[in-house]
Coordinates of C-alpha atoms in Angstrom, one line a residue:
Chain A
M1 CA 47.6 142.3 -34.3
R2 CA 49.2 145.6 -33.5
V3 CA 50.5 146.2 -30.0
S4 CA 48.2 149.2 -29.4
S5 CA 45.1 147.0 -30.3
R6 CA 46.2 144.4 -27.8
R7 CA 46.5 147.1 -25.1
W8 CA 43.0 148.3 -25.9
L9 CA 41.6 144.8 -25.8
F10 CA 43.4 144.2 -22.4
L11 CA 41.8 147.4 -21.0
L12 CA 38.4 146.5 -22.3
L13 CA 38.6 143.0 -20.8
L14 CA 39.5 144.5 -17.4
F15 CA 36.6 147.0 -17.8
F16 CA 34.1 144.2 -18.5
L17 CA 35.5 142.1 -15.7
Y18 CA 35.0 145.1 -13.4
C19 CA 31.4 145.7 -14.5
G20 CA 30.7 142.0 -14.1
A21 CA 32.1 142.0 -10.6
L22 CA 29.9 145.0 -9.7
V23 CA 26.7 143.3 -11.0
W24 CA 27.7 140.0 -9.2
A25 CA 28.4 141.9 -5.9
Q26 CA 25.1 143.7 -6.2
E27 CA 23.1 140.5 -6.7
H28 CA 24.8 138.7 -3.9
S29 CA 24.8 141.4 -1.3
S30 CA 22.9 140.3 1.8
G31 CA 20.3 142.3 3.7
E32 CA 22.7 142.7 6.6
M33 CA 25.4 144.1 4.2
A34 CA 22.9 146.5 2.6
H35 CA 21.8 147.6 6.1
E36 CA 25.4 148.3 7.2
A37 CA 26.2 150.1 4.0
L38 CA 23.2 152.2 4.3
K39 CA 24.2 152.9 7.9
A40 CA 27.6 154.0 6.7
A41 CA 26.2 156.0 3.9
G42 CA 23.6 157.5 6.2
A43 CA 26.4 158.9 8.4
K44 CA 27.5 161.0 5.4
G45 CA 24.0 162.0 4.5
S46 CA 23.5 159.6 1.6
S47 CA 21.3 156.6 0.9
L48 CA 23.4 155.2 -1.9
A49 CA 23.9 151.4 -2.0
W50 CA 27.5 150.5 -1.2
W51 CA 28.2 149.1 -4.7
M52 CA 27.4 152.5 -6.2
W53 CA 30.5 154.1 -4.8
P54 CA 33.0 152.0 -6.8
L55 CA 30.8 152.6 -9.9
I56 CA 30.7 156.3 -9.3
L57 CA 34.5 156.3 -8.6
F58 CA 35.1 154.5 -11.9
G59 CA 33.0 157.0 -13.9
F60 CA 34.5 160.0 -12.1
T61 CA 38.1 158.9 -12.7
F62 CA 37.3 157.9 -16.2
V63 CA 36.4 161.5 -16.9
I64 CA 39.5 162.8 -15.1
G65 CA 41.5 160.3 -17.2
I66 CA 40.2 161.9 -20.4
I67 CA 41.0 165.5 -19.1
A68 CA 44.4 164.7 -17.6
P69 CA 46.5 164.1 -20.7
L70 CA 44.9 167.1 -22.4
S71 CA 46.4 169.3 -19.8
G72 CA 49.6 167.6 -18.8
V73 CA 48.6 166.8 -15.2
G74 CA 48.7 163.3 -13.6
G75 CA 45.1 163.4 -12.5
G76 CA 45.6 163.5 -8.8
V77 CA 45.3 167.3 -8.8
L78 CA 41.7 166.9 -10.0
F79 CA 40.9 163.7 -8.1
V80 CA 42.0 164.7 -4.6
P81 CA 40.2 168.0 -4.1
L82 CA 37.0 166.9 -5.9
S83 CA 36.9 163.6 -4.0
T84 CA 37.4 165.4 -0.7
A85 CA 34.4 167.6 -1.5
F86 CA 32.1 164.9 -2.9
F87 CA 32.9 161.5 -1.5
P88 CA 32.5 160.1 2.0
F89 CA 36.0 158.7 2.3
S90 CA 38.6 160.0 4.8
V91 CA 41.1 162.5 3.2
D92 CA 43.9 160.0 4.0
F93 CA 42.4 157.3 1.7
I94 CA 41.6 160.0 -0.9
R95 CA 45.3 161.1 -0.9
G96 CA 46.5 157.5 -1.1
A97 CA 44.2 156.8 -4.1
G98 CA 45.1 160.1 -5.7
L99 CA 48.8 159.2 -5.5
I100 CA 48.3 155.7 -6.9
M101 CA 46.1 157.1 -9.7
A102 CA 48.7 159.7 -10.7
L103 CA 51.4 157.1 -10.5
T104 CA 49.5 154.8 -12.9
S105 CA 48.7 157.4 -15.4
A106 CA 52.3 158.6 -15.4
L107 CA 53.7 155.1 -15.7
S108 CA 51.4 154.4 -18.7
A109 CA 52.3 157.6 -20.6
T110 CA 56.1 157.8 -19.9
P111 CA 57.3 154.9 -22.2
Q112 CA 55.6 156.4 -25.2
F113 CA 57.0 159.9 -24.5
I114 CA 60.5 158.5 -24.2
R115 CA 60.3 156.6 -27.5
K116 CA 59.1 159.7 -29.3
G117 CA 62.1 161.7 -27.8
L118 CA 59.8 164.0 -25.9
A119 CA 61.0 162.8 -22.5
N120 CA 64.6 162.2 -21.6
I121 CA 66.1 160.6 -18.5
R122 CA 69.1 163.0 -18.7
I123 CA 66.8 165.9 -17.9
M124 CA 64.6 164.0 -15.5
T125 CA 67.4 162.5 -13.3
P126 CA 68.9 165.6 -11.6
L127 CA 65.4 167.1 -11.0
V128 CA 64.1 163.8 -9.5
C129 CA 67.2 163.4 -7.2
V130 CA 66.0 166.6 -5.4
S131 CA 62.2 166.2 -5.6
M132 CA 62.1 162.6 -4.5
V133 CA 63.5 163.5 -1.1
T134 CA 61.1 166.4 -0.6
S135 CA 58.1 164.3 -1.8
I136 CA 58.8 161.7 0.8
L137 CA 59.0 164.4 3.5
G138 CA 55.8 165.8 2.2
G139 CA 54.1 162.4 2.5
I140 CA 55.2 162.0 6.1
V141 CA 54.1 165.5 7.1
G142 CA 50.7 165.0 5.4
L143 CA 49.8 161.9 7.3
W144 CA 51.3 163.1 10.5
I145 CA 49.2 166.3 10.5
T146 CA 45.9 164.3 10.2
N147 CA 46.8 161.9 12.9
A148 CA 48.5 164.2 15.4
F149 CA 45.9 166.9 15.4
P150 CA 42.2 166.0 15.8
S151 CA 41.1 168.9 13.5
G152 CA 44.2 168.6 11.3
K153 CA 42.2 167.2 8.3
Y154 CA 40.2 170.5 8.2
Y155 CA 43.4 172.6 8.0
I156 CA 44.7 170.3 5.3
T157 CA 41.5 170.7 3.4
I158 CA 41.7 174.5 3.6
A159 CA 45.4 174.4 2.7
L160 CA 44.6 172.2 -0.4
G161 CA 42.0 174.8 -1.4
L162 CA 44.5 177.6 -1.1
V163 CA 47.1 175.6 -3.1
L164 CA 44.6 175.2 -5.8
L165 CA 43.8 178.9 -5.8
I166 CA 47.5 179.6 -6.3
I167 CA 47.7 177.1 -9.1
F168 CA 44.7 178.8 -10.7
V169 CA 46.5 182.2 -10.6
V170 CA 49.7 180.6 -12.0
M171 CA 47.8 179.1 -14.9
L172 CA 45.9 182.3 -15.5
T173 CA 49.0 184.4 -15.7
S174 CA 51.4 182.0 -17.3
K175 CA 52.1 182.2 -21.0
R176 CA 53.0 178.8 -22.2
V177 CA 55.6 179.0 -24.9
E178 CA 55.5 176.3 -27.5
F179 CA 59.1 176.6 -28.6
P180 CA 61.1 178.8 -26.2
E181 CA 64.3 180.1 -27.4
V182 CA 67.3 179.1 -25.3
K183 CA 70.3 181.1 -26.5
E184 CA 72.8 179.8 -24.0
Q185 CA 72.8 177.0 -21.4
D186 CA 74.0 177.4 -17.9
P187 CA 77.3 175.4 -17.1
L188 CA 75.5 172.7 -15.2
S189 CA 72.9 172.0 -18.0
R190 CA 75.7 172.1 -20.5
A191 CA 77.8 169.6 -18.5
L192 CA 74.9 167.2 -18.3
A193 CA 74.1 167.7 -22.0
L194 CA 70.4 168.5 -21.4
T195 CA 69.4 168.5 -25.0
G196 CA 67.2 166.4 -27.3
S197 CA 65.0 166.2 -30.3
W198 CA 61.5 165.0 -31.4
F199 CA 59.5 164.9 -34.5
E200 CA 56.8 167.5 -34.5
P201 CA 53.9 166.4 -36.7
T202 CA 52.2 169.8 -36.9
L203 CA 55.4 171.3 -38.4
G204 CA 56.4 168.1 -40.2
K205 CA 60.0 168.3 -39.0
V206 CA 62.4 167.2 -36.3
M207 CA 62.7 169.9 -33.5
E208 CA 65.9 170.3 -31.5
Y209 CA 65.8 171.7 -28.0
K210 CA 68.0 172.5 -25.0
V211 CA 67.1 173.4 -21.4
T212 CA 68.8 175.9 -19.1
R213 CA 68.7 177.4 -15.6
L214 CA 69.0 174.0 -13.9
P215 CA 70.0 175.3 -10.4
I216 CA 66.8 177.4 -10.2
G217 CA 64.9 174.5 -11.6
L218 CA 66.3 172.3 -8.8
V219 CA 65.1 174.7 -6.1
C220 CA 61.6 174.9 -7.6
F221 CA 61.3 171.1 -7.9
A222 CA 62.2 170.7 -4.3
A223 CA 59.3 172.8 -3.3
V224 CA 56.9 171.2 -5.8
G225 CA 57.9 167.7 -4.6
F226 CA 57.1 168.5 -0.9
I227 CA 53.6 169.9 -1.8
A228 CA 52.9 166.9 -4.1
G229 CA 53.8 164.3 -1.5
M230 CA 51.9 166.1 1.2
F231 CA 48.6 166.3 -0.7
G232 CA 49.0 163.1 -2.8
L233 CA 49.0 165.2 -6.0
G234 CA 50.9 164.3 -9.2
A235 CA 52.5 167.7 -9.4
G236 CA 52.2 168.1 -13.2
W237 CA 50.4 171.4 -12.5
A238 CA 53.7 172.8 -11.2
N239 CA 56.3 170.7 -13.1
V240 CA 55.2 172.0 -16.5
P241 CA 55.4 175.7 -15.7
V242 CA 58.9 175.3 -14.1
L243 CA 60.2 173.2 -17.1
N244 CA 58.6 175.5 -19.7
L245 CA 58.8 179.0 -18.2
I246 CA 62.0 178.7 -16.2
M247 CA 64.1 176.0 -17.8
G248 CA 63.1 176.8 -21.4
A249 CA 61.8 173.3 -22.4
P250 CA 59.3 173.3 -25.3
I251 CA 55.7 172.8 -24.0
K252 CA 55.5 169.2 -25.3
V253 CA 58.8 168.3 -23.8
A254 CA 57.8 169.9 -20.5
V255 CA 54.5 167.9 -20.4
A256 CA 56.3 164.6 -21.2
T257 CA 59.2 165.2 -18.8
S258 CA 56.7 166.2 -16.1
M259 CA 54.9 162.8 -16.5
T260 CA 58.3 161.0 -16.1
I261 CA 59.1 162.9 -13.0
I262 CA 55.6 162.2 -11.6
A263 CA 56.1 158.5 -12.2
I264 CA 59.3 158.4 -10.1
N265 CA 58.3 160.8 -7.3
D266 CA 54.9 159.2 -6.8
A267 CA 56.4 155.7 -6.8
A268 CA 58.7 156.8 -3.9
A269 CA 55.9 158.5 -2.0
A270 CA 53.6 155.5 -2.5
W271 CA 55.5 153.4 0.1
I272 CA 54.6 155.8 2.9
Y273 CA 50.9 155.4 2.1
L274 CA 51.2 151.6 1.8
A275 CA 53.1 151.4 5.1
K276 CA 50.5 153.5 6.9
G277 CA 47.5 151.5 5.4
A278 CA 46.2 154.5 3.5
V279 CA 45.7 152.6 0.3
L280 CA 42.3 150.7 0.2
P281 CA 41.8 148.4 -2.8
L282 CA 38.0 149.1 -2.6
I283 CA 38.8 152.8 -3.5
V284 CA 42.0 152.4 -5.5
V285 CA 41.0 149.6 -7.9
P286 CA 38.0 151.4 -9.6
S287 CA 39.9 154.7 -9.6
V288 CA 42.9 153.2 -11.3
L289 CA 40.8 151.3 -13.8
G290 CA 38.8 154.5 -14.6
I291 CA 41.9 156.7 -15.1
T292 CA 43.8 154.1 -17.1
I293 CA 41.0 153.7 -19.7
G294 CA 40.1 157.4 -19.7
A295 CA 43.8 158.4 -20.2
R296 CA 44.0 156.3 -23.3
I297 CA 41.0 158.2 -24.8
G298 CA 42.3 161.5 -23.5
A299 CA 45.6 161.0 -25.2
K300 CA 43.9 160.5 -28.5
L301 CA 41.7 163.6 -28.0
A302 CA 44.7 165.7 -27.0
V303 CA 45.9 165.7 -30.6
K304 CA 42.6 167.4 -31.8
A305 CA 41.6 169.5 -28.9
K306 CA 42.2 173.3 -28.8
P307 CA 44.7 174.0 -26.0
A308 CA 42.8 177.2 -25.0
F309 CA 39.6 175.2 -24.4
V310 CA 41.4 172.7 -22.3
K311 CA 43.1 175.3 -20.2
I312 CA 39.8 177.0 -19.5
L313 CA 38.2 173.6 -18.7
V314 CA 40.9 172.7 -16.2
M315 CA 41.1 176.1 -14.6
G316 CA 37.3 176.1 -14.1
I317 CA 37.4 172.7 -12.3
M318 CA 40.4 173.9 -10.2
L319 CA 38.5 177.0 -9.1
L320 CA 35.4 175.1 -8.2
A321 CA 37.4 172.5 -6.2
A322 CA 39.4 175.2 -4.4
A323 CA 36.2 177.0 -3.3
L324 CA 34.5 173.7 -2.2
N325 CA 37.5 172.6 -0.2
I326 CA 37.9 175.9 1.6
V327 CA 34.2 176.0 2.5
K328 CA 34.3 172.4 3.7
G329 CA 37.4 173.1 5.9
L330 CA 35.9 176.2 7.3
K331 CA 32.7 174.4 8.1
G332 CA 34.6 171.6 9.8
L333 CA 36.3 174.2 12.0
H334 CA 32.9 175.8 12.7
I335 CA 34.2 179.1 11.4
I336 CA 31.3 179.4 9.0
Chain B
M1 CA 61.9 162.0 -46.1
A2 CA 61.1 159.3 -43.5
E3 CA 64.8 159.0 -42.7
K4 CA 65.1 162.7 -42.4
N5 CA 62.3 162.7 -39.8
Q6 CA 63.8 160.0 -37.7
I7 CA 65.1 160.9 -34.3
H8 CA 67.8 159.3 -32.2
V9 CA 66.8 158.0 -28.8
D10 CA 69.8 156.6 -26.9
P11 CA 69.8 152.9 -25.6
A12 CA 69.5 153.9 -22.0
N13 CA 66.2 155.8 -22.6
L14 CA 64.9 152.9 -24.7
I15 CA 65.7 150.3 -22.0
F16 CA 64.2 152.5 -19.3
A17 CA 61.0 152.8 -21.3
K18 CA 60.7 149.1 -22.1
V19 CA 61.2 147.9 -18.5
M20 CA 58.9 150.5 -17.1
E21 CA 56.1 149.5 -19.6
I22 CA 56.4 145.8 -18.8
V23 CA 56.5 146.1 -15.0
T24 CA 53.5 148.6 -15.2
Y25 CA 51.4 146.2 -17.1
I26 CA 52.2 143.4 -14.7
G27 CA 51.3 145.7 -11.7
I28 CA 48.0 146.9 -13.2
A29 CA 46.9 143.3 -14.0
V30 CA 47.8 141.9 -10.6
M31 CA 46.1 144.9 -8.8
I32 CA 42.9 144.8 -10.8
I33 CA 42.4 141.1 -11.1
F34 CA 42.8 140.4 -7.4
G35 CA 40.9 143.6 -6.6
L36 CA 37.9 142.3 -8.5
L37 CA 38.1 139.0 -6.8
Y38 CA 38.1 140.9 -3.5
L39 CA 35.1 142.8 -4.6
V40 CA 33.1 139.7 -5.3
G41 CA 33.8 138.5 -1.8
I42 CA 36.6 135.9 -2.2
S43 CA 38.9 135.6 0.9
S44 CA 39.4 139.1 2.2
F45 CA 41.6 140.6 4.9
V46 CA 39.5 143.7 5.3
D47 CA 35.8 142.9 5.4
I48 CA 34.0 145.0 2.7
K49 CA 31.0 145.8 5.0
A50 CA 33.3 147.0 7.8
A51 CA 35.5 149.0 5.4
I52 CA 32.4 150.9 4.0
A53 CA 31.1 151.5 7.5
H54 CA 34.4 153.1 8.6
W55 CA 36.1 154.6 5.5
H56 CA 35.2 158.1 6.6
L57 CA 37.6 157.7 9.6
P58 CA 41.3 158.8 9.7
V59 CA 43.6 155.9 8.7
V60 CA 44.8 155.0 12.2
Q61 CA 41.3 154.9 13.6
F62 CA 40.0 153.0 10.6
W63 CA 42.5 150.1 11.1
Q64 CA 41.8 150.0 14.8
E65 CA 38.1 149.8 14.3
V66 CA 38.0 147.5 11.3
V67 CA 40.8 145.0 12.0
G68 CA 41.9 146.0 15.5
I69 CA 45.5 146.5 14.5
H70 CA 48.0 149.4 14.3
I71 CA 49.4 149.5 10.8
S72 CA 53.2 150.1 10.4
G73 CA 55.3 148.7 7.6
Y74 CA 54.4 146.1 5.0
D75 CA 53.9 142.9 7.0
W76 CA 50.2 143.5 7.4
F77 CA 49.6 142.6 3.8
L78 CA 52.7 140.6 3.0
K79 CA 51.7 138.1 5.8
N80 CA 48.2 137.8 4.5
L81 CA 48.8 137.0 0.8
T82 CA 46.0 134.4 0.7
A83 CA 43.5 137.4 1.0
M84 CA 42.5 138.9 -2.4
D85 CA 42.8 142.5 -1.1
C86 CA 46.4 141.9 0.1
L87 CA 47.3 140.4 -3.3
S88 CA 45.8 143.5 -4.9
M89 CA 48.1 145.5 -2.7
L90 CA 51.0 143.5 -4.0
G91 CA 50.0 144.7 -7.5
I92 CA 50.3 148.3 -6.2
C93 CA 53.8 147.4 -4.9
I94 CA 54.7 146.2 -8.3
L95 CA 53.5 149.5 -9.8
A96 CA 55.6 151.4 -7.2
L97 CA 58.6 149.3 -8.2
A98 CA 58.3 150.0 -11.9
P99 CA 60.5 153.2 -12.0
F100 CA 63.1 151.5 -9.7
A101 CA 63.3 148.5 -12.1
A102 CA 63.6 150.9 -15.1
I103 CA 66.4 152.8 -13.4
I104 CA 68.3 149.6 -12.5
A105 CA 67.9 148.3 -16.1
A106 CA 69.1 151.6 -17.7
W107 CA 71.9 152.1 -15.2
P108 CA 74.6 150.1 -17.1
K109 CA 73.9 152.1 -20.3
V110 CA 73.9 155.7 -19.0
G111 CA 77.6 155.8 -18.4
A112 CA 78.3 155.3 -22.1
T113 CA 77.3 158.9 -22.9
H114 CA 77.7 160.9 -19.7
K115 CA 79.7 159.5 -16.7
V116 CA 78.1 161.9 -14.2
L117 CA 74.7 160.3 -14.9
V118 CA 76.1 157.1 -13.3
L119 CA 76.5 159.0 -10.0
L120 CA 73.1 160.6 -10.3
F121 CA 71.5 157.2 -10.9
F122 CA 73.3 155.9 -7.9
I123 CA 71.8 158.7 -5.8
L124 CA 68.4 157.9 -7.2
V125 CA 68.7 154.2 -6.3
V126 CA 69.8 155.1 -2.8
E127 CA 66.9 157.5 -2.4
Y128 CA 64.5 154.9 -3.7
L129 CA 65.7 152.2 -1.4
F130 CA 65.4 154.6 1.5
A131 CA 61.8 155.4 0.5
I132 CA 61.0 151.6 0.5
L133 CA 62.9 150.8 3.7
K134 CA 62.0 153.9 5.8
P135 CA 58.8 152.5 7.2
I136 CA 60.7 149.5 8.4
I137 CA 63.9 151.0 9.7
L138 CA 62.3 154.3 11.0
P139 CA 58.8 153.3 11.9
G140 CA 58.4 156.2 14.4
V141 CA 59.1 158.9 11.8
G142 CA 55.9 160.7 10.8
G143 CA 54.3 161.1 14.2
H144 CA 53.6 157.3 14.8

């Protein structure tokens, strides 16, 4: 049996186990449990049974998992704002789950990208050295704000909406270049030999590439790492434009390298959330299961999908999430 | 033609990918299997009913209301590994260790091509260890 078949069977087995557990939990939930769950749900204006939330989370993250590889984002950038708008969980737990989701999808994709030559640890290492520090700082600041200020979560929600609006504008104005021409590397990039090659099936040949402007890239990644750690995002939304538009990496290399960077940055930031208790298995397990299975399907679809369609799809979701978060934050502060 | 289309991936990259893949699968399996056992009600540290009733609260308030503790560091789940939710947390820890394990495994190989990468890997390892240990050695940082 091929390795990929075994992986699919492994994921399917986990999926069926999950569904079985949900059914079992539903059948064995006591009257008291249902009452408490309804009470909790009632506080958020919903009469859904408690077991519905993990099921909805699974379906929700499954869809995100399909969309994420099509657009080169980790998934957290879609999960965090949409969950903040639609789910009853605290923004702290949503950020924690978003971070673990983005980490898992990046960890699942990175080995394949490296073997195909699309991702390279020589390019990733200097960028991660900088962004790991700033992502840890971002994680600390994000949790500190919600706990130190009673209304801090509403400001974070508004800030998240504004960040998404900025991303929307960046995506709207950016012209992704499939194969940028890098005439000359800067001395630092040359010294680190930031070059590579991969086989491009659409052209039927091996493509060589080299990246440049590493010092500017380092500054950009420092800023991106901070925002990603603060909001529990995967940061693929910003990594890809920096690698592609500033450093001259081909779009496929930029997406693959972005996933590798997400894996390492999010792994470092995850410890903050674990140590603060902001990771609840009740929320994280269905989310990770959904995105893991969805990402496998999304990766297959990515080969056939038209990039223009995907871009419009993601931008539409981002705009909607931005608007919802800003409205939610403003309502929380009683401004509207 | 097939040989012409072959690309060269250096050993450091290949080892990095292999170790990351193995540790990731172990982490996902541990997290999901014990997470499902938690969901069906086998030995839990955080009661599901209480968690659902309070999951809308900020993290500090949640833990005070649900378990009556102040969370700081990793001992809250490491000392309760008989509980399924804490074992599921261990799976998340394994996932978070996957890149670190990959870096350590690839480290001896990176110097063969570019010596400066050895230094950058060293910086990465130090940063990563700091990220893990910070909640223990600097528990007050972050407003707590």
